């Protein structure tokens, strides 16, 4: 799919105010396999899903015994429609509880799933949903991209473990990057590039070439720049990034407004540079906290010392400048091993 097509999908989502994309089961399975040891005896809460049709509910209910879960809770925002996707067109929200197989067939049968009506709309910010959140050990879901800041702040406020999916640009949100900088949030294991297919509601307009309708009439679009965000550790994030380049002033110029060098590609990080380096935000796909320190982020014209993390030497524009030219957003790092 071309970049124009991918951007068209995001513009459409913004225009029609529909950014509740529905994660595919295969993407959920590929990510969750990295956290098997974290789920034993835990309560998993999927708080942005219609539980009867959610692939998150499907995955955890069918793998309940294999993961050794204690309880699965999912909430539905308003709609009780049995259509493929909730369209928030009902006044009644529900939540489901599943505590595992009771009849020995290891399938989540309807009579084994408790359905409880909520008094409110099931919004993750509602009092009822927050009470359910307090019961949870791990939150796993796909929050609306437009509410990502609020969602991540709520998880932090209630000190919850989580695995959630969002847009890579969320890295630059102040609420998100503060957690990244403090090593309390990092990117997941399975998605590092490309685009992913999401289901969308029946009334979602399909205007881009990358969209499709399957044989059952279900609509799908492809979205670029998707990542998993988590605070559960996994083995692969402790693997060193292999470095091979030597530092030269010609290839890695110093910024006009920061005491740091510019590195355009993560794979080109010089192996022998001890100072501060500005790298693309996609560096986080390869970030090993045992190899690098994250000092800060410069992504906007305003200077925020807490976020940027290093002194600003310029006058106005706080975005990194090389010979007067603005670069893309940069994360400031130092190599811990030299």
PDB file of N, CA and C in Angstrom, residues 31 34-35 38 148 152 160-166 168 171 175-192 227-238 281 283-289 294 331:
ATOM      1  N   UNK A  31       1.487 -11.165  19.730  1.00  0.00           N
ATOM      2  CA  UNK A  31       2.041 -10.347  20.805  1.00  0.00           C
ATOM      3  C   UNK A  31       1.967 -11.058  22.150  1.00  0.00           C
ATOM      4  N   UNK A  34       4.581 -13.526  23.966  1.00  0.00           N
ATOM      5  CA  UNK A  34       5.807 -13.053  24.612  1.00  0.00           C
ATOM      6  C   UNK A  34       5.625 -12.821  26.115  1.00  0.00           C
ATOM      7  N   UNK A  35       4.391 -12.972  26.614  1.00  0.00           N
ATOM      8  CA  UNK A  35       4.126 -12.622  28.013  1.00  0.00           C
ATOM      9  C   UNK A  35       3.519 -13.776  28.804  1.00  0.00           C
ATOM     10  N   UNK A  38       3.594 -13.981  32.559  1.00  0.00           N
ATOM     11  CA  UNK A  38       3.012 -12.885  33.344  1.00  0.00           C
ATOM     12  C   UNK A  38       1.545 -13.122  33.722  1.00  0.00           C
ATOM     13  N   UNK A 148      -6.094   8.049  23.688  1.00  0.00           N
ATOM     14  CA  UNK A 148      -4.915   7.319  24.166  1.00  0.00           C
ATOM     15  C   UNK A 148      -4.264   8.011  25.360  1.00  0.00           C
ATOM     16  N   UNK A 152      -3.818   6.051  28.900  1.00  0.00           N
ATOM     17  CA  UNK A 152      -2.510   5.714  29.471  1.00  0.00           C
ATOM     18  C   UNK A 152      -2.343   6.383  30.837  1.00  0.00           C
ATOM     19  N   UNK A 160      -1.432   0.000  36.968  1.00  0.00           N
ATOM     20  CA  UNK A 160      -1.779  -1.267  36.358  1.00  0.00           C
ATOM     21  C   UNK A 160      -0.730  -1.730  35.347  1.00  0.00           C
ATOM     22  N   UNK A 161      -0.563  -3.038  35.257  1.00  0.00           N
ATOM     23  CA  UNK A 161       0.200  -3.614  34.163  1.00  0.00           C
ATOM     24  C   UNK A 161      -0.697  -3.610  32.920  1.00  0.00           C
ATOM     25  N   UNK A 162      -0.093  -3.503  31.739  1.00  0.00           N
ATOM     26  CA  UNK A 162      -0.925  -3.392  30.543  1.00  0.00           C
ATOM     27  C   UNK A 162      -0.187  -3.814  29.288  1.00  0.00           C
ATOM     28  N   UNK A 163      -0.980  -4.218  28.300  1.00  0.00           N
ATOM     29  CA  UNK A 163      -0.526  -4.432  26.919  1.00  0.00           C
ATOM     30  C   UNK A 163      -1.626  -3.840  26.050  1.00  0.00           C
ATOM     31  N   UNK A 164      -1.356  -2.701  25.425  1.00  0.00           N
ATOM     32  CA  UNK A 164      -2.385  -2.025  24.628  1.00  0.00           C
ATOM     33  C   UNK A 164      -1.793  -1.646  23.276  1.00  0.00           C
ATOM     34  N   UNK A 165      -2.670  -1.435  22.322  1.00  0.00           N
ATOM     35  CA  UNK A 165      -2.207  -1.116  20.967  1.00  0.00           C
ATOM     36  C   UNK A 165      -2.571   0.324  20.631  1.00  0.00           C
ATOM     37  N   UNK A 166      -1.679   1.004  19.910  1.00  0.00           N
ATOM     38  CA  UNK A 166      -1.916   2.404  19.564  1.00  0.00           C
ATOM     39  C   UNK A 166      -1.039   2.822  18.406  1.00  0.00           C
ATOM     40  N   UNK A 168       2.113   4.799  16.663  1.00  0.00           N
ATOM     41  CA  UNK A 168       3.496   5.076  17.061  1.00  0.00           C
ATOM     42  C   UNK A 168       3.692   6.535  17.463  1.00  0.00           C
ATOM     43  N   UNK A 171       4.070   7.943  21.075  1.00  0.00           N
ATOM     44  CA  UNK A 171       5.355   8.046  21.780  1.00  0.00           C
ATOM     45  C   UNK A 171       5.647   9.496  22.147  1.00  0.00           C
ATOM     46  N   UNK A 175       2.351  12.504  28.152  1.00  0.00           N
ATOM     47  CA  UNK A 175       1.932  11.497  29.135  1.00  0.00           C
ATOM     48  C   UNK A 175       2.609  10.156  28.882  1.00  0.00           C
ATOM     49  N   UNK A 176       2.809   9.828  27.601  1.00  0.00           N
ATOM     50  CA  UNK A 176       3.422   8.557  27.245  1.00  0.00           C
ATOM     51  C   UNK A 176       4.933   8.602  27.409  1.00  0.00           C
ATOM     52  N   UNK A 177       5.552   9.675  26.896  1.00  0.00           N
ATOM     53  CA  UNK A 177       7.012   9.700  26.905  1.00  0.00           C
ATOM     54  C   UNK A 177       7.582   9.797  28.323  1.00  0.00           C
ATOM     55  N   UNK A 178       6.861  10.459  29.213  1.00  0.00           N
ATOM     56  CA  UNK A 178       7.349  10.512  30.599  1.00  0.00           C
ATOM     57  C   UNK A 178       7.521   9.101  31.160  1.00  0.00           C
ATOM     58  N   UNK A 179       6.577   8.212  30.847  1.00  0.00           N
ATOM     59  CA  UNK A 179       6.678   6.825  31.310  1.00  0.00           C
ATOM     60  C   UNK A 179       7.814   6.085  30.606  1.00  0.00           C
ATOM     61  N   UNK A 180       7.992   6.359  29.316  1.00  0.00           N
ATOM     62  CA  UNK A 180       9.093   5.732  28.575  1.00  0.00           C
ATOM     63  C   UNK A 180      10.427   6.146  29.167  1.00  0.00           C
ATOM     64  N   UNK A 181      10.559   7.427  29.436  1.00  0.00           N
ATOM     65  CA  UNK A 181      11.815   7.959  29.980  1.00  0.00           C
ATOM     66  C   UNK A 181      12.129   7.357  31.343  1.00  0.00           C
ATOM     67  N   UNK A 182      11.089   7.095  32.127  1.00  0.00           N
ATOM     68  CA  UNK A 182      11.275   6.518  33.465  1.00  0.00           C
ATOM     69  C   UNK A 182      11.367   4.994  33.431  1.00  0.00           C
ATOM     70  N   UNK A 183      11.402   4.430  32.219  1.00  0.00           N
ATOM     71  CA  UNK A 183      11.447   2.972  32.027  1.00  0.00           C
ATOM     72  C   UNK A 183      10.238   2.284  32.668  1.00  0.00           C
ATOM     73  N   UNK A 184       9.100   2.938  32.577  1.00  0.00           N
ATOM     74  CA  UNK A 184       7.841   2.365  33.045  1.00  0.00           C
ATOM     75  C   UNK A 184       6.901   2.043  31.890  1.00  0.00           C
ATOM     76  N   UNK A 185       7.366   2.171  30.668  1.00  0.00           N
ATOM     77  CA  UNK A 185       6.584   1.850  29.476  1.00  0.00           C
ATOM     78  C   UNK A 185       7.572   1.631  28.339  1.00  0.00           C
ATOM     79  N   UNK A 186       7.283   0.647  27.472  1.00  0.00           N
ATOM     80  CA  UNK A 186       8.118   0.408  26.303  1.00  0.00           C
ATOM     81  C   UNK A 186       7.255  -0.207  25.214  1.00  0.00           C
ATOM     82  N   UNK A 187       7.847  -0.353  24.017  1.00  0.00           N
ATOM     83  CA  UNK A 187       7.096  -0.929  22.909  1.00  0.00           C
ATOM     84  C   UNK A 187       7.079  -2.441  23.005  1.00  0.00           C
ATOM     85  N   UNK A 188       6.009  -3.030  22.458  1.00  0.00           N
ATOM     86  CA  UNK A 188       5.863  -4.472  22.495  1.00  0.00           C
ATOM     87  C   UNK A 188       6.797  -5.185  21.539  1.00  0.00           C
ATOM     88  N   UNK A 189       6.630  -6.494  21.464  1.00  0.00           N
ATOM     89  CA  UNK A 189       7.619  -7.339  20.796  1.00  0.00           C
ATOM     90  C   UNK A 189       7.350  -7.614  19.326  1.00  0.00           C
ATOM     91  N   UNK A 190       6.097  -7.559  18.883  1.00  0.00           N
ATOM     92  CA  UNK A 190       5.795  -8.177  17.597  1.00  0.00           C
ATOM     93  C   UNK A 190       5.614  -7.237  16.417  1.00  0.00           C
ATOM     94  N   UNK A 191       5.374  -5.960  16.636  1.00  0.00           N
ATOM     95  CA  UNK A 191       5.150  -5.038  15.514  1.00  0.00           C
ATOM     96  C   UNK A 191       6.224  -3.952  15.536  1.00  0.00           C
ATOM     97  N   UNK A 192       7.037  -3.906  14.488  1.00  0.00           N
ATOM     98  CA  UNK A 192       8.100  -2.903  14.417  1.00  0.00           C
ATOM     99  C   UNK A 192       8.055  -2.070  13.138  1.00  0.00           C
ATOM    100  N   UNK A 227       1.729   0.218  16.974  1.00  0.00           N
ATOM    101  CA  UNK A 227       2.653  -0.445  17.910  1.00  0.00           C
ATOM    102  C   UNK A 227       1.879  -0.947  19.133  1.00  0.00           C
ATOM    103  N   UNK A 228       2.415  -1.989  19.772  1.00  0.00           N
ATOM    104  CA  UNK A 228       1.962  -2.388  21.096  1.00  0.00           C
ATOM    105  C   UNK A 228       2.733  -1.580  22.125  1.00  0.00           C
ATOM    106  N   UNK A 229       2.061  -1.164  23.176  1.00  0.00           N
ATOM    107  CA  UNK A 229       2.680  -0.446  24.293  1.00  0.00           C
ATOM    108  C   UNK A 229       2.462  -1.283  25.553  1.00  0.00           C
ATOM    109  N   UNK A 230       3.490  -1.468  26.349  1.00  0.00           N
ATOM    110  CA  UNK A 230       3.366  -2.335  27.515  1.00  0.00           C
ATOM    111  C   UNK A 230       4.315  -1.909  28.630  1.00  0.00           C
ATOM    112  N   UNK A 231       4.065  -2.448  29.825  1.00  0.00           N
ATOM    113  CA  UNK A 231       5.035  -2.337  30.921  1.00  0.00           C
ATOM    114  C   UNK A 231       5.328  -3.722  31.498  1.00  0.00           C
ATOM    115  N   UNK A 232       5.055  -4.760  30.671  1.00  0.00           N
ATOM    116  CA  UNK A 232       5.431  -6.129  31.026  1.00  0.00           C
ATOM    117  C   UNK A 232       6.728  -6.477  30.295  1.00  0.00           C
ATOM    118  N   UNK A 233       7.674  -6.975  31.034  1.00  0.00           N
ATOM    119  CA  UNK A 233       8.987  -7.252  30.440  1.00  0.00           C
ATOM    120  C   UNK A 233       8.928  -8.509  29.562  1.00  0.00           C
ATOM    121  N   UNK A 234       9.789  -8.558  28.564  1.00  0.00           N
ATOM    122  CA  UNK A 234       9.930  -9.752  27.724  1.00  0.00           C
ATOM    123  C   UNK A 234      11.390  -9.865  27.299  1.00  0.00           C
ATOM    124  N   UNK A 235      11.786 -11.066  26.995  1.00  0.00           N
ATOM    125  CA  UNK A 235      13.205 -11.391  26.792  1.00  0.00           C
ATOM    126  C   UNK A 235      13.846 -10.572  25.679  1.00  0.00           C
ATOM    127  N   UNK A 236      13.147 -10.387  24.576  1.00  0.00           N
ATOM    128  CA  UNK A 236      13.767  -9.785  23.393  1.00  0.00           C
ATOM    129  C   UNK A 236      14.176  -8.331  23.604  1.00  0.00           C
ATOM    130  N   UNK A 237      13.566  -7.636  24.544  1.00  0.00           N
ATOM    131  CA  UNK A 237      13.919  -6.218  24.734  1.00  0.00           C
ATOM    132  C   UNK A 237      15.255  -6.043  25.433  1.00  0.00           C
ATOM    133  N   UNK A 238      15.885  -7.148  25.831  1.00  0.00           N
ATOM    134  CA  UNK A 238      17.196  -7.071  26.477  1.00  0.00           C
ATOM    135  C   UNK A 238      18.316  -7.543  25.546  1.00  0.00           C
ATOM    136  N   UNK A 281      12.327   8.369  16.587  1.00  0.00           N
ATOM    137  CA  UNK A 281      11.498   7.758  17.626  1.00  0.00           C
ATOM    138  C   UNK A 281      11.347   6.250  17.412  1.00  0.00           C
ATOM    139  N   UNK A 283      13.619   4.333  17.116  1.00  0.00           N
ATOM    140  CA  UNK A 283      14.690   3.699  17.904  1.00  0.00           C
ATOM    141  C   UNK A 283      14.089   2.805  18.988  1.00  0.00           C
ATOM    142  N   UNK A 284      12.920   3.185  19.472  1.00  0.00           N
ATOM    143  CA  UNK A 284      12.301   2.417  20.571  1.00  0.00           C
ATOM    144  C   UNK A 284      11.962   0.993  20.160  1.00  0.00           C
ATOM    145  N   UNK A 285      11.869   0.732  18.839  1.00  0.00           N
ATOM    146  CA  UNK A 285      11.647  -0.643  18.382  1.00  0.00           C
ATOM    147  C   UNK A 285      12.850  -1.529  18.722  1.00  0.00           C
ATOM    148  N   UNK A 286      14.020  -0.910  18.884  1.00  0.00           N
ATOM    149  CA  UNK A 286      15.256  -1.669  19.134  1.00  0.00           C
ATOM    150  C   UNK A 286      15.841  -1.382  20.506  1.00  0.00           C
ATOM    151  N   UNK A 287      15.131  -0.620  21.306  1.00  0.00           N
ATOM    152  CA  UNK A 287      15.676  -0.131  22.573  1.00  0.00           C
ATOM    153  C   UNK A 287      15.895  -1.255  23.588  1.00  0.00           C
ATOM    154  N   UNK A 288      17.134  -1.339  24.060  1.00  0.00           N
ATOM    155  CA  UNK A 288      17.497  -2.252  25.132  1.00  0.00           C
ATOM    156  C   UNK A 288      17.919  -1.400  26.329  1.00  0.00           C
ATOM    157  N   UNK A 289      17.185  -1.431  27.427  1.00  0.00           N
ATOM    158  CA  UNK A 289      17.513  -0.564  28.572  1.00  0.00           C
ATOM    159  C   UNK A 289      18.844  -0.911  29.224  1.00  0.00           C
ATOM    160  N   UNK A 294      17.824   6.550  28.016  1.00  0.00           N
ATOM    161  CA  UNK A 294      16.994   7.542  27.338  1.00  0.00           C
ATOM    162  C   UNK A 294      16.971   8.811  28.187  1.00  0.00           C
ATOM    163  N   UNK A 331      14.752  11.364  19.826  1.00  0.00           N
ATOM    164  CA  UNK A 331      14.936  10.918  21.204  1.00  0.00           C
ATOM    165  C   UNK A 331      16.422  11.037  21.526  1.00  0.00           C
TER     166      UNK A 331
END
